[in-house]
XYZ file of C-alpha atoms in Angstrom:
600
model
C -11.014 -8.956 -10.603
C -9.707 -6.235 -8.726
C -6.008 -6.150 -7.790
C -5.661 -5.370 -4.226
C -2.375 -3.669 -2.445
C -1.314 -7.393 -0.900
C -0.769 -8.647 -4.271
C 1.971 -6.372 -5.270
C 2.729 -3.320 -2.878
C 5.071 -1.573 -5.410
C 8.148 0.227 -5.386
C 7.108 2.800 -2.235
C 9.131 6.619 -2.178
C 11.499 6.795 0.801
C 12.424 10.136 0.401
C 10.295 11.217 3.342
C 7.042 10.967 5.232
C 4.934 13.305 3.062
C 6.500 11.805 0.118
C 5.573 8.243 1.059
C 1.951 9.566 2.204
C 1.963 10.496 -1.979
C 2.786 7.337 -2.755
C 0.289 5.712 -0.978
C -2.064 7.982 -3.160
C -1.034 7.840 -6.450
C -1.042 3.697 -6.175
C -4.577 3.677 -6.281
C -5.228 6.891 -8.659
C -8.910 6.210 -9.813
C -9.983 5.179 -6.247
C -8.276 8.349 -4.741
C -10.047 10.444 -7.598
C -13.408 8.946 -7.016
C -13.021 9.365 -3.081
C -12.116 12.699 -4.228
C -14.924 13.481 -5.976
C -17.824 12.018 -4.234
C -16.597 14.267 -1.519
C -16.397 17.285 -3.227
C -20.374 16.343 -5.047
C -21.260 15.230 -0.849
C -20.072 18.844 0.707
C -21.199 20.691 -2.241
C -24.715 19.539 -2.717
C -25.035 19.971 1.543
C -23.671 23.706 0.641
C -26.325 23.959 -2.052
C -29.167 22.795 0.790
C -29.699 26.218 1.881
C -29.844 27.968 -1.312
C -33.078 25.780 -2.262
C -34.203 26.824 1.453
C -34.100 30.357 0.576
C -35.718 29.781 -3.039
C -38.105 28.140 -1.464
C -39.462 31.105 1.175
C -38.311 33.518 -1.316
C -40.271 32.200 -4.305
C -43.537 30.236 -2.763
C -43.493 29.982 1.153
C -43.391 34.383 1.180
C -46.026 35.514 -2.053
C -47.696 32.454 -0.965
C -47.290 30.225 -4.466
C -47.972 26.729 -3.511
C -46.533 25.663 -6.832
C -43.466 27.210 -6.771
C -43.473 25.869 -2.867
C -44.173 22.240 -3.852
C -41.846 22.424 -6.567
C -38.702 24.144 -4.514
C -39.599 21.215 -1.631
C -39.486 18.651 -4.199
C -36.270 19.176 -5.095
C -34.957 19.890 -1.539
C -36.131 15.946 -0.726
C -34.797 14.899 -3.887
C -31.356 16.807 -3.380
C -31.625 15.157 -0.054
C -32.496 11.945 -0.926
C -29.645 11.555 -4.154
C -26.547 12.885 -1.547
C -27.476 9.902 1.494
C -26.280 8.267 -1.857
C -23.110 9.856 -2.419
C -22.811 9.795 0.918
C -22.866 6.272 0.964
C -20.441 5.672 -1.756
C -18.027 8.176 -0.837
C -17.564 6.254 2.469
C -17.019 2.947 0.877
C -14.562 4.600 -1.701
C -12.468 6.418 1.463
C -12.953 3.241 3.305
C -11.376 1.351 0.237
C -8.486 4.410 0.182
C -7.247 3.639 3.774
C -7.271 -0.194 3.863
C -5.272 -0.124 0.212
C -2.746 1.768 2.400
C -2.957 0.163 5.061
C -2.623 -3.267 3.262
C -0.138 -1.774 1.789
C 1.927 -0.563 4.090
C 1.591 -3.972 6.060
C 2.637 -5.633 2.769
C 5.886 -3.537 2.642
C 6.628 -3.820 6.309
C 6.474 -7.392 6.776
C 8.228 -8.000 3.088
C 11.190 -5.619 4.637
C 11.531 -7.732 8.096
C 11.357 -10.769 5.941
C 14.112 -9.419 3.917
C 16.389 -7.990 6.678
C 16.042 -12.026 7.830
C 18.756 -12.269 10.380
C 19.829 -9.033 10.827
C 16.375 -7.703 11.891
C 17.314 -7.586 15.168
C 20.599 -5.995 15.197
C 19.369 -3.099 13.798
C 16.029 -2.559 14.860
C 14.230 -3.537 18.038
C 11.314 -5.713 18.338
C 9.554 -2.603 19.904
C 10.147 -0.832 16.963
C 8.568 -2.608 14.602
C 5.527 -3.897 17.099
C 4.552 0.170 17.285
C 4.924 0.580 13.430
C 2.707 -2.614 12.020
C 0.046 -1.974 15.105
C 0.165 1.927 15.708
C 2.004 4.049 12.926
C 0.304 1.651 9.929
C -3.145 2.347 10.926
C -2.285 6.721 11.886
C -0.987 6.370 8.208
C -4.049 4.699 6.519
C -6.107 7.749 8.806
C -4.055 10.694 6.758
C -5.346 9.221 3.822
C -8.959 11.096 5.243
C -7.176 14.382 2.722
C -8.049 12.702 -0.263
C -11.794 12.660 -0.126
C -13.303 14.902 2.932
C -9.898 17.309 2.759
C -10.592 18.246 -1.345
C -14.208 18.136 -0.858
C -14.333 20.759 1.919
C -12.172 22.831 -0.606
C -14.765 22.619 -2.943
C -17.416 23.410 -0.626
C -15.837 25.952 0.315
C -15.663 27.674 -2.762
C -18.782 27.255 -3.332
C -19.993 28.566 -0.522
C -17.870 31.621 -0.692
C -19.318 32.330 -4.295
C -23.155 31.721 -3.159
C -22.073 34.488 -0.540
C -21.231 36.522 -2.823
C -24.190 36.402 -4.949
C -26.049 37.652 -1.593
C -23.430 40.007 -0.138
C -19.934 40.603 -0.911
C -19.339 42.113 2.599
C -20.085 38.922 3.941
C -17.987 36.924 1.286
C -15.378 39.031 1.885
C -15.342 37.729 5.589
C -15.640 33.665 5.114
C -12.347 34.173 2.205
C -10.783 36.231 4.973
C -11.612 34.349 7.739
C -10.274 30.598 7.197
C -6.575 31.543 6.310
C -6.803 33.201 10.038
C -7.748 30.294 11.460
C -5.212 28.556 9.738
C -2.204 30.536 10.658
C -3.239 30.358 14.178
C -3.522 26.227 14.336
C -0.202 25.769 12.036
C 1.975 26.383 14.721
C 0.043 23.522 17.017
C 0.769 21.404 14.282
C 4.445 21.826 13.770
C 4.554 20.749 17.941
C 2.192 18.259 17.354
C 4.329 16.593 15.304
C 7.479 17.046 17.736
C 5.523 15.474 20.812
C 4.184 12.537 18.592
C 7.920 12.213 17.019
C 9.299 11.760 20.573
C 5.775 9.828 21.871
C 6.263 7.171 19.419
C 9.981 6.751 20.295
C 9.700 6.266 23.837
C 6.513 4.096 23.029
C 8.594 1.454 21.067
C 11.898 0.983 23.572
C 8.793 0.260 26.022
C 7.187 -2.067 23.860
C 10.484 -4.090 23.456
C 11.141 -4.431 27.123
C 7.269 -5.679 27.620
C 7.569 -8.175 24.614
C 11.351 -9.198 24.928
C 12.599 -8.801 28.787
C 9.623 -9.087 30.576
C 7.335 -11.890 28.387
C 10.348 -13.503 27.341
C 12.637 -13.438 30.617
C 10.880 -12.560 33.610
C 11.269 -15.939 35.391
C 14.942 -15.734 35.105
C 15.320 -12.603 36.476
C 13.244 -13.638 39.269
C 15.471 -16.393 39.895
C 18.475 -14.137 39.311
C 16.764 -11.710 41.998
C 16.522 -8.936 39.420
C 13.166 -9.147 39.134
C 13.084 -5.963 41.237
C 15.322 -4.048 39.155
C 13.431 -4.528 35.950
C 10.104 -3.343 37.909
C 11.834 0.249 38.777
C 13.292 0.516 35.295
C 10.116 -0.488 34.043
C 7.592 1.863 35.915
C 10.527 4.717 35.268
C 9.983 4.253 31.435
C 6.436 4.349 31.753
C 6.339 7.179 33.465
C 8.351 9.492 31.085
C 5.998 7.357 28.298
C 3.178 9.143 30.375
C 4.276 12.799 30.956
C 5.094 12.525 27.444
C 1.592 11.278 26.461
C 0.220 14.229 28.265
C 2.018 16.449 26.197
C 0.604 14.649 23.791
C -2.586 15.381 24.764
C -2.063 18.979 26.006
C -1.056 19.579 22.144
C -4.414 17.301 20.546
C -6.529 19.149 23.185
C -6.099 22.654 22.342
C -6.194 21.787 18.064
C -9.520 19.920 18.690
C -11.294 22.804 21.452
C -9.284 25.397 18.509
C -11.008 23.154 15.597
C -14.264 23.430 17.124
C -14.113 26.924 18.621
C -12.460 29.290 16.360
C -15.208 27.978 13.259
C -18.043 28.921 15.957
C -16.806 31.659 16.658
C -16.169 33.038 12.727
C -19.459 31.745 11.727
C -21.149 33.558 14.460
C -19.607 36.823 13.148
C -20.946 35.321 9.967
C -24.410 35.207 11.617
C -24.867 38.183 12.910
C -23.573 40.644 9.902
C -26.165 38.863 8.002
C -28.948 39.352 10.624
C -27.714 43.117 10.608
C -27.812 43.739 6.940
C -31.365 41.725 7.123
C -32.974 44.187 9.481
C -31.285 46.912 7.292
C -33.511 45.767 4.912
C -30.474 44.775 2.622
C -30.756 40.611 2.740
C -33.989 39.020 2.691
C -36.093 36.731 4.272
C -34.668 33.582 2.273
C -31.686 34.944 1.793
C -31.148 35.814 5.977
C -32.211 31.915 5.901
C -29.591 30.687 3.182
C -26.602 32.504 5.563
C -27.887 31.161 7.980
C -27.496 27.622 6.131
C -24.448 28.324 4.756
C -23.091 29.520 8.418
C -24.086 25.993 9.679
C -22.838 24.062 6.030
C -19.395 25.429 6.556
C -18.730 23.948 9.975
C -18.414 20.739 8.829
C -15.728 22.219 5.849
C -13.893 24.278 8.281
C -13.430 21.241 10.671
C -12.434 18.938 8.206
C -9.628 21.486 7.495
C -8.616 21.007 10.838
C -8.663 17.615 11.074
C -7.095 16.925 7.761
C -3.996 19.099 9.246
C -4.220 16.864 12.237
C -4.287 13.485 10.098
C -1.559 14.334 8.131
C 0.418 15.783 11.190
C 0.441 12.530 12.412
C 0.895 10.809 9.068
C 3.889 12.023 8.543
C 5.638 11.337 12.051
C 4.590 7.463 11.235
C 5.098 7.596 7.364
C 8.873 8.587 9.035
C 9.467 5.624 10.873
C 7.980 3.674 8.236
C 10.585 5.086 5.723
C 12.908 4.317 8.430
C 12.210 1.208 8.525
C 11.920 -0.036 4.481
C 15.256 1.977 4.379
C 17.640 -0.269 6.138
C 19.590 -2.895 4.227
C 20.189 -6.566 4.734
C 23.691 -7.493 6.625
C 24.437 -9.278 3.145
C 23.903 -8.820 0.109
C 21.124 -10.873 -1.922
C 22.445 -10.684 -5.215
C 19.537 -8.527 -6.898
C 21.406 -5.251 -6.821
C 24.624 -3.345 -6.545
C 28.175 -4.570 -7.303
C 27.535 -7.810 -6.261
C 25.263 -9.093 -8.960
C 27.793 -8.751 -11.516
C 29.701 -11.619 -9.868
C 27.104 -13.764 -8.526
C 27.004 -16.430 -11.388
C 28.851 -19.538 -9.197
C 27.119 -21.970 -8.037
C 27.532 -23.804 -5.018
C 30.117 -27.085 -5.068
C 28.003 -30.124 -6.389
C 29.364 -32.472 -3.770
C 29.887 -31.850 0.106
C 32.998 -29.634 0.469
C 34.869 -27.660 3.120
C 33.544 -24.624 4.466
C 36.438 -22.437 5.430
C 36.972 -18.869 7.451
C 40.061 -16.960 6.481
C 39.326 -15.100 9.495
C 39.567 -17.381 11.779
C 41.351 -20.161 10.250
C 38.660 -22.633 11.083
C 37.813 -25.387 8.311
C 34.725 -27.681 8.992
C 35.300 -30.964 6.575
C 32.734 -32.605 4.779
C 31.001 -35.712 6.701
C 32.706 -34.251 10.453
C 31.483 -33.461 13.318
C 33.366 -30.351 14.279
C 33.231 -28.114 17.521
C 33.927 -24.463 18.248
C 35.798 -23.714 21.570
C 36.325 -20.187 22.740
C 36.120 -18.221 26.088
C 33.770 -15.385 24.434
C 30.691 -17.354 23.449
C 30.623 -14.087 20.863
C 33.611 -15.245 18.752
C 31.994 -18.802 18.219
C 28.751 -17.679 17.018
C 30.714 -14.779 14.715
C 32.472 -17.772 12.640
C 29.289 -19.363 12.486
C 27.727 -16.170 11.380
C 30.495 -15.929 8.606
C 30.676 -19.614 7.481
C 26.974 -19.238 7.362
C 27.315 -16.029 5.379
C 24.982 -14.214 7.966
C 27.481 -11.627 7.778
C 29.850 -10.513 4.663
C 33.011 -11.794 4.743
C 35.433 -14.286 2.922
C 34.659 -17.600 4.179
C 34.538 -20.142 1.088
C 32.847 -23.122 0.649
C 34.688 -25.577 -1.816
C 37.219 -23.132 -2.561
C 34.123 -20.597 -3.760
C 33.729 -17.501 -2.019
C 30.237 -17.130 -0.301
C 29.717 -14.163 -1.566
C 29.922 -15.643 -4.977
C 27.307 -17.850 -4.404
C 23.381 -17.168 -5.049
C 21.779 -16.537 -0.939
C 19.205 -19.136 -2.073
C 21.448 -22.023 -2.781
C 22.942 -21.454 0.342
C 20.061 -21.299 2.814
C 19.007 -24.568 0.923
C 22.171 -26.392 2.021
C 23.244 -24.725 5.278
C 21.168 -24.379 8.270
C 22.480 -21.822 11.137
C 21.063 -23.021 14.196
C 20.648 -20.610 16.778
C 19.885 -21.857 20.407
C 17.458 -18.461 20.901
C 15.847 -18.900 17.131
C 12.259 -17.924 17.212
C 9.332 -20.375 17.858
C 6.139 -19.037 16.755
C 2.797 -20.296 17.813
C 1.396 -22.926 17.135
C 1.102 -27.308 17.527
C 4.810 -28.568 18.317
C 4.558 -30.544 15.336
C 4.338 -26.761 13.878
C 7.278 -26.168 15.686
C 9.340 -29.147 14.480
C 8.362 -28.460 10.737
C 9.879 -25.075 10.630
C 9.330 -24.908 6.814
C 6.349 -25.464 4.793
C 8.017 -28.088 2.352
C 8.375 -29.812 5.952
C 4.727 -29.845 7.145
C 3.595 -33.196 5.462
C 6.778 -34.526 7.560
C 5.852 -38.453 8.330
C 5.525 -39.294 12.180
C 8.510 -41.462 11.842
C 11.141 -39.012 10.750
C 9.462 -36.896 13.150
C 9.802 -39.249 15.855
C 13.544 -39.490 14.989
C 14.505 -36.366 14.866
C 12.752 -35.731 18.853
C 14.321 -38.968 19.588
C 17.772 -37.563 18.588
C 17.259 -34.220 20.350
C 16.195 -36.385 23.833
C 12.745 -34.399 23.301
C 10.544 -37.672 24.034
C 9.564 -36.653 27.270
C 8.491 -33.274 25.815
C 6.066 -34.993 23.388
C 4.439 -37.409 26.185
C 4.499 -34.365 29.207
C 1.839 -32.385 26.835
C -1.862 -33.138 26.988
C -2.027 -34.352 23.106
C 1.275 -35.202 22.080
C 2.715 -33.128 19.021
C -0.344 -31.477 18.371
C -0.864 -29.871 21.600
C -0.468 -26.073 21.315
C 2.247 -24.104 22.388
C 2.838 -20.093 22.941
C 5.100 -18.126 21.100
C 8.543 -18.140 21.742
C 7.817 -21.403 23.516
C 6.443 -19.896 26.460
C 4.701 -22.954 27.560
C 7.793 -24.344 27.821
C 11.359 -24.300 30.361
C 14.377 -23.403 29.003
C 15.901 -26.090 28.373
C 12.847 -27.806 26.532
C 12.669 -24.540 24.518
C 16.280 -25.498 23.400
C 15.718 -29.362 22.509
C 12.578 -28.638 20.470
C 15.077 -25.956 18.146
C 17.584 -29.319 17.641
C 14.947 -31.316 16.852
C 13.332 -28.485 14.482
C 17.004 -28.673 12.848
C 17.190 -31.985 12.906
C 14.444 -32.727 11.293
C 15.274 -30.256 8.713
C 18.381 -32.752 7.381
C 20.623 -30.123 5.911
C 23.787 -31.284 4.296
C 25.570 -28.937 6.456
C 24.419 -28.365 10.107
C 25.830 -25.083 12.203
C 24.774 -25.092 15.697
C 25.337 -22.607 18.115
C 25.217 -23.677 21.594
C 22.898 -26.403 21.617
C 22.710 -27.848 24.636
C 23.925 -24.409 27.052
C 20.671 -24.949 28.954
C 20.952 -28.988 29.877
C 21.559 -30.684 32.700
C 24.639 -32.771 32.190
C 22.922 -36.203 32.075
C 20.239 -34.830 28.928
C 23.509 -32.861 28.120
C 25.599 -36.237 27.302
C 22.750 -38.311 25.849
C 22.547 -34.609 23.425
C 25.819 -34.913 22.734
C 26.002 -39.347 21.881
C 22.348 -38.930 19.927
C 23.352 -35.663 17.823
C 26.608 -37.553 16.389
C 24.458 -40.861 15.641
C 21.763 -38.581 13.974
C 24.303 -36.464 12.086
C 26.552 -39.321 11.070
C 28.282 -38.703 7.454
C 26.793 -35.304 7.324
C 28.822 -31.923 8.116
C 28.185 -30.497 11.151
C 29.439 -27.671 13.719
C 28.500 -26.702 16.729
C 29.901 -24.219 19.651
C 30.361 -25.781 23.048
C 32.396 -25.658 25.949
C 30.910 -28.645 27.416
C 33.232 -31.738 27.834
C 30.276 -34.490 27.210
C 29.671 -32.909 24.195
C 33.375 -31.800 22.964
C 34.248 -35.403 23.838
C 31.836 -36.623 20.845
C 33.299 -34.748 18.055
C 35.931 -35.248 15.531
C 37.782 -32.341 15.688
C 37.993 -29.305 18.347
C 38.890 -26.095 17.164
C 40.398 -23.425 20.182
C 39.700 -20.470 19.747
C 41.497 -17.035 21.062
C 40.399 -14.040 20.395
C 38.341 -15.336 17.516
C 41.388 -16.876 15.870
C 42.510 -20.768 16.065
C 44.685 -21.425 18.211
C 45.169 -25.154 18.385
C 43.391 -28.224 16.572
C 42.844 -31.517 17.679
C 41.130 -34.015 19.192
C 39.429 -32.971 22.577
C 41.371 -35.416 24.885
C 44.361 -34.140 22.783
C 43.951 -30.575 23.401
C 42.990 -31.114 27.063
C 46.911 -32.730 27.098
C 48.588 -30.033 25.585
C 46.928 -27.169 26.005
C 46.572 -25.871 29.619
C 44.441 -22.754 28.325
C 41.832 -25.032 26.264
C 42.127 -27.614 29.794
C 41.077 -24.430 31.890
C 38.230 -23.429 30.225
C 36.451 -26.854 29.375
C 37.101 -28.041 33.123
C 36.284 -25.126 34.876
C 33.347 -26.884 36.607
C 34.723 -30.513 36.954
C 36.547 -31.812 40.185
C 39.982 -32.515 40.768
C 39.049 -36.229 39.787
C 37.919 -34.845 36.313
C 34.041 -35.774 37.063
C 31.647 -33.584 36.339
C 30.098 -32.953 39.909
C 29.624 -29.198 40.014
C 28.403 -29.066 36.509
C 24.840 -30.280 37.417
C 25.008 -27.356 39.784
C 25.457 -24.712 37.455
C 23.381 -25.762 34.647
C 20.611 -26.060 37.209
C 21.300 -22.289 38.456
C 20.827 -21.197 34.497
C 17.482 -22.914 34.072
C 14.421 -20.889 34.590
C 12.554 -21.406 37.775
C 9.867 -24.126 37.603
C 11.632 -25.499 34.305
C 10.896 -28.959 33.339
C 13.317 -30.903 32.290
């Protein structure tokens, strides 16, 4: 069977656009040749069309032989007749050439976000890699047109240039002189071409982000916020300089295709009419004033392919950039598979639960605990967690091991980094809650649990069929703060030995807050678990509280403890109670975070 690009995309060559264009060539070598060379056997047999024209007059139609006449037809219909094959395969073969690449390329792109993992996002923007797999994929699979209809026209160029010659070398000596003009004076359209697009493309993927991440994502809070306005003019400004710059765009495309189309014209008419002079000279023939006349009309389609293969690759190569942009970066950590690191990643994680610990910061989350993270920067938190759930490279040890030290798989199958804006893709919420494939056969009952511990009942009974009703991505369909309690449940649900929340209850109301807060330590009892809070109902559930400042610890204790002793700690955990220590204007201010029309 054949083996197709998705299987195994290979090893691609990011040493440039053109280079990676190569690539995408030589990994499919006998379908490139054969596109090749049904394209060259296409454009030369339609260049040889006219020459069995002009044997045709010359030999039967003119002295009147109806032999020679039938015979010369014959093999004009069966010239015809054989090429509408070619034809036909050479269009499957260059079909099969772009959708290896483009397969391909897909392959590589989503294999590199997959890779990147976590750090996706702080390198590259979702706009960025929305305009590569949907735009710069498919302008690279079109470049690929070179390989067939580029060599062919080549050929057929030749070709013609040598049947020219056999009927006047004046007239060869014009087609050999004449493309290489045409050429030099479309080059420099494609060098700008290719600045425009470079630029187009740029400005095409910041907008792109803001339409998939501000405005799908958080338009109703900025309505609430009153910003709503704000994003509009910055919006409509970048789509305006996306516009003028499309026109450039277009200013540039326009005058290569009118220059594609017109300057052939106007060389073959030139063509044309030295051969009718040198035919009423007496010079050329009947046929052969018929064959130039053929061979006038069979290079237009050569001369424009040259054109458009210039084009093609033009734009190939400002996507095949990005693209090698793209499958350049490297993961925030390291994997193990290459570098300095493999030579010491041979540990493997501790057998038994153990203490995760960041040198860093100082913090220490003990096995069977559940542990909190207070700081005033919401930033620091989540960089420990980021650490102790080696997201970053630093360190942090688990059991006395370094991280680093420690195989990335063993890891990710242990500790689970909950983030309170992880992705929810679309699908049923019982999709949702699964989160991994090993998870999808989950039974209704540890399902149930795990929405029961997150306070996410009312979320399963509020949709039309339950937990197989669909939902958007990103959770659309949903408010904030049921966004946020499906993402607990999704990690509860998942049962790691070691749980690492960030923030996750910042979009509660304090009554779902505190029955959060009681439900996630019953759930989590005897396992290790850490999450960031400032949030009293929840801090008052844990085991141990560790204060942050400046990303360093600067007290430990007990959360009643710390609110005794220290009056920085007591500041920022009651900054919304009242004097009596209630919680009266926290309601308040969770309310003012929640998006408008949330459901609770």
């Amino acid at each position: 069977m054949e083996r197709f690009a998705y299987e195994d995309p290979g090893v691609p060559d990011l040493r440039g656009g053109g280079r990676y264009l190569w690539w995408l060539v030589t990994r499919q070598p006998g379908r490139s040749a054969a596109g090749a060379v049904l394209a060259t056997v296409w454009l030369v047999l339609i260049a040889l069309t006219p020459y069995l024209l002009s044997r045709a007059i010359d030999d039967g139609l003119e002295p009147g032989d109806r032999v020679a006449l039938a015979g010369w037809s014959a093999a004009l219909l069966g010239l015809g007749v054989f090429n509408a094959v070619v034809g036909v395969l050479r269009h499957r073969t260059m079909t099969r050439v772009r959708m290896d690449a483009n397969f391909r390329s897909v392959k590589l792109v989503v294999g590199q976000a997959t890779r990147l993992g976590a750090g996706l996002s702080r390198q590259t923007g979702t706009g960025e890699v929305v305009t590569i797999g949907v735009g710069d994929v498919l302008t690279i699979s079109g470049a690929l047109t070179v390989v067939g209809p580029g060599v062919g026209s080549v050929a057929a160029y030749v070709v013609v240039a040598g049947l020219l010659l056999s009927v006047s070398p004046p007239l060869a000596a014009v087609v050999l002189i004449g493309i290489p003009v045409i050429v030099v004076l479309i080059g420099p359209l494609m060098g700008r071409l290719r600045g425009t697009e470079t630029e187009y493309r740029e400005l095409q993927g910041t907008l792109t982000a803001r339409i998939g991440g501000d405005l799908a994502g958080g338009l109703r809070v900025l309505n609430g916020l009153g910003g709503k306005g704000l994003f509009a003019d910055a919006f409509r400004r970048d789509s305006r300089l996306l516009r003028d710059q499309g026109y450039r765009v277009g200013a540039v495309t326009s005058w290569l295709q009118a220059l594609g189309v017109g300057l052939p014209t106007m060389f073959l008419a030139v063509v044309t009419w030295l051969a009718a002079r040198l035919a009423a000279q007496g010079t050329l023939t009947v046929g052969e004033l018929v064959s130039v006349y053929g061979y006038a009309a069979v290079l237009v389609g050569p001369v424009a392919f040259f054109v458009e293969c210039g084009y093609q690759i033009s734009r190939g190569v400002v996507a095949a950039r990005r693209v090698v942009r793209f499958l350049a970066l490297e993961p925030l950590i390291s994997d193990g598979s290459s570098g300095d690191s493999a030579a010491h990643l041979s540990l493997d994680a501790p057998a038994e639960p153990a203490v995760l610990h960041d040198p860093q910061s100082g913090v220490r989350v003990v096995p069977g605990a559940l542990t909190a993270l207070v700081g005033a920067r919401p930033a620091e938190s989540a960089a420990v967690v980021d650490r102790l759930g080696r997201y970053t490279e630093s360190a942090a040890t688990w059991g006395g091991v370094r991280l680093d030290a420690i195989a990335l798989p063993r890891i990710r199958e242990r500790v689970l980094v909950a983030d309170h804006e992880a992705d929810l893709f679309a699908g049923t919420l019982r999709e949702l809650l699964a989160g991994r494939p090993d998870l999808d056969g989950a039974d209704d009952a540890a399902v149930g649990r795990a929405v029961h511990a997150a306070v996410a009942d009312d979320i399963v009974l509020g949709l039309p069929d339950g937990l197989d009703s669909a939902v958007d991505a990103q959770g659309r369909s949903l408010s904030g703060g049921q966004r946020q309690r499906v993402r607990l449940a999704r990690a509860l649900l998942a049962d790691p030995e070691v749980l690492l929340a960030v923030e996750p209850t910042s979009a509660l109301d304090a009554h779902t807050e505190a029955a959060v807060a009681a439900r996630l330590r019953a759930a989590r009892r005897g396992r290790t678990t850490l999450v960031t809070s400032t949030s009293p109902l929840v801090l008052d559930q844990v085991d141990t509280v560790y204060y942050l400042v400046d990303g360093e610890v600067a007290a430990v204790g007990g959360h009643r403890e710390l609110l005794d002793r220290e009056p920085g700690y007591r500041a920022l955990v009651a900054r919304d109670a009242d004097p009596d220590g209630g919680e009266a204007g926290k309601t308040g201010a969770r309310d003012a975070q929640e998006p408008e029309g949330a459901v609770r």
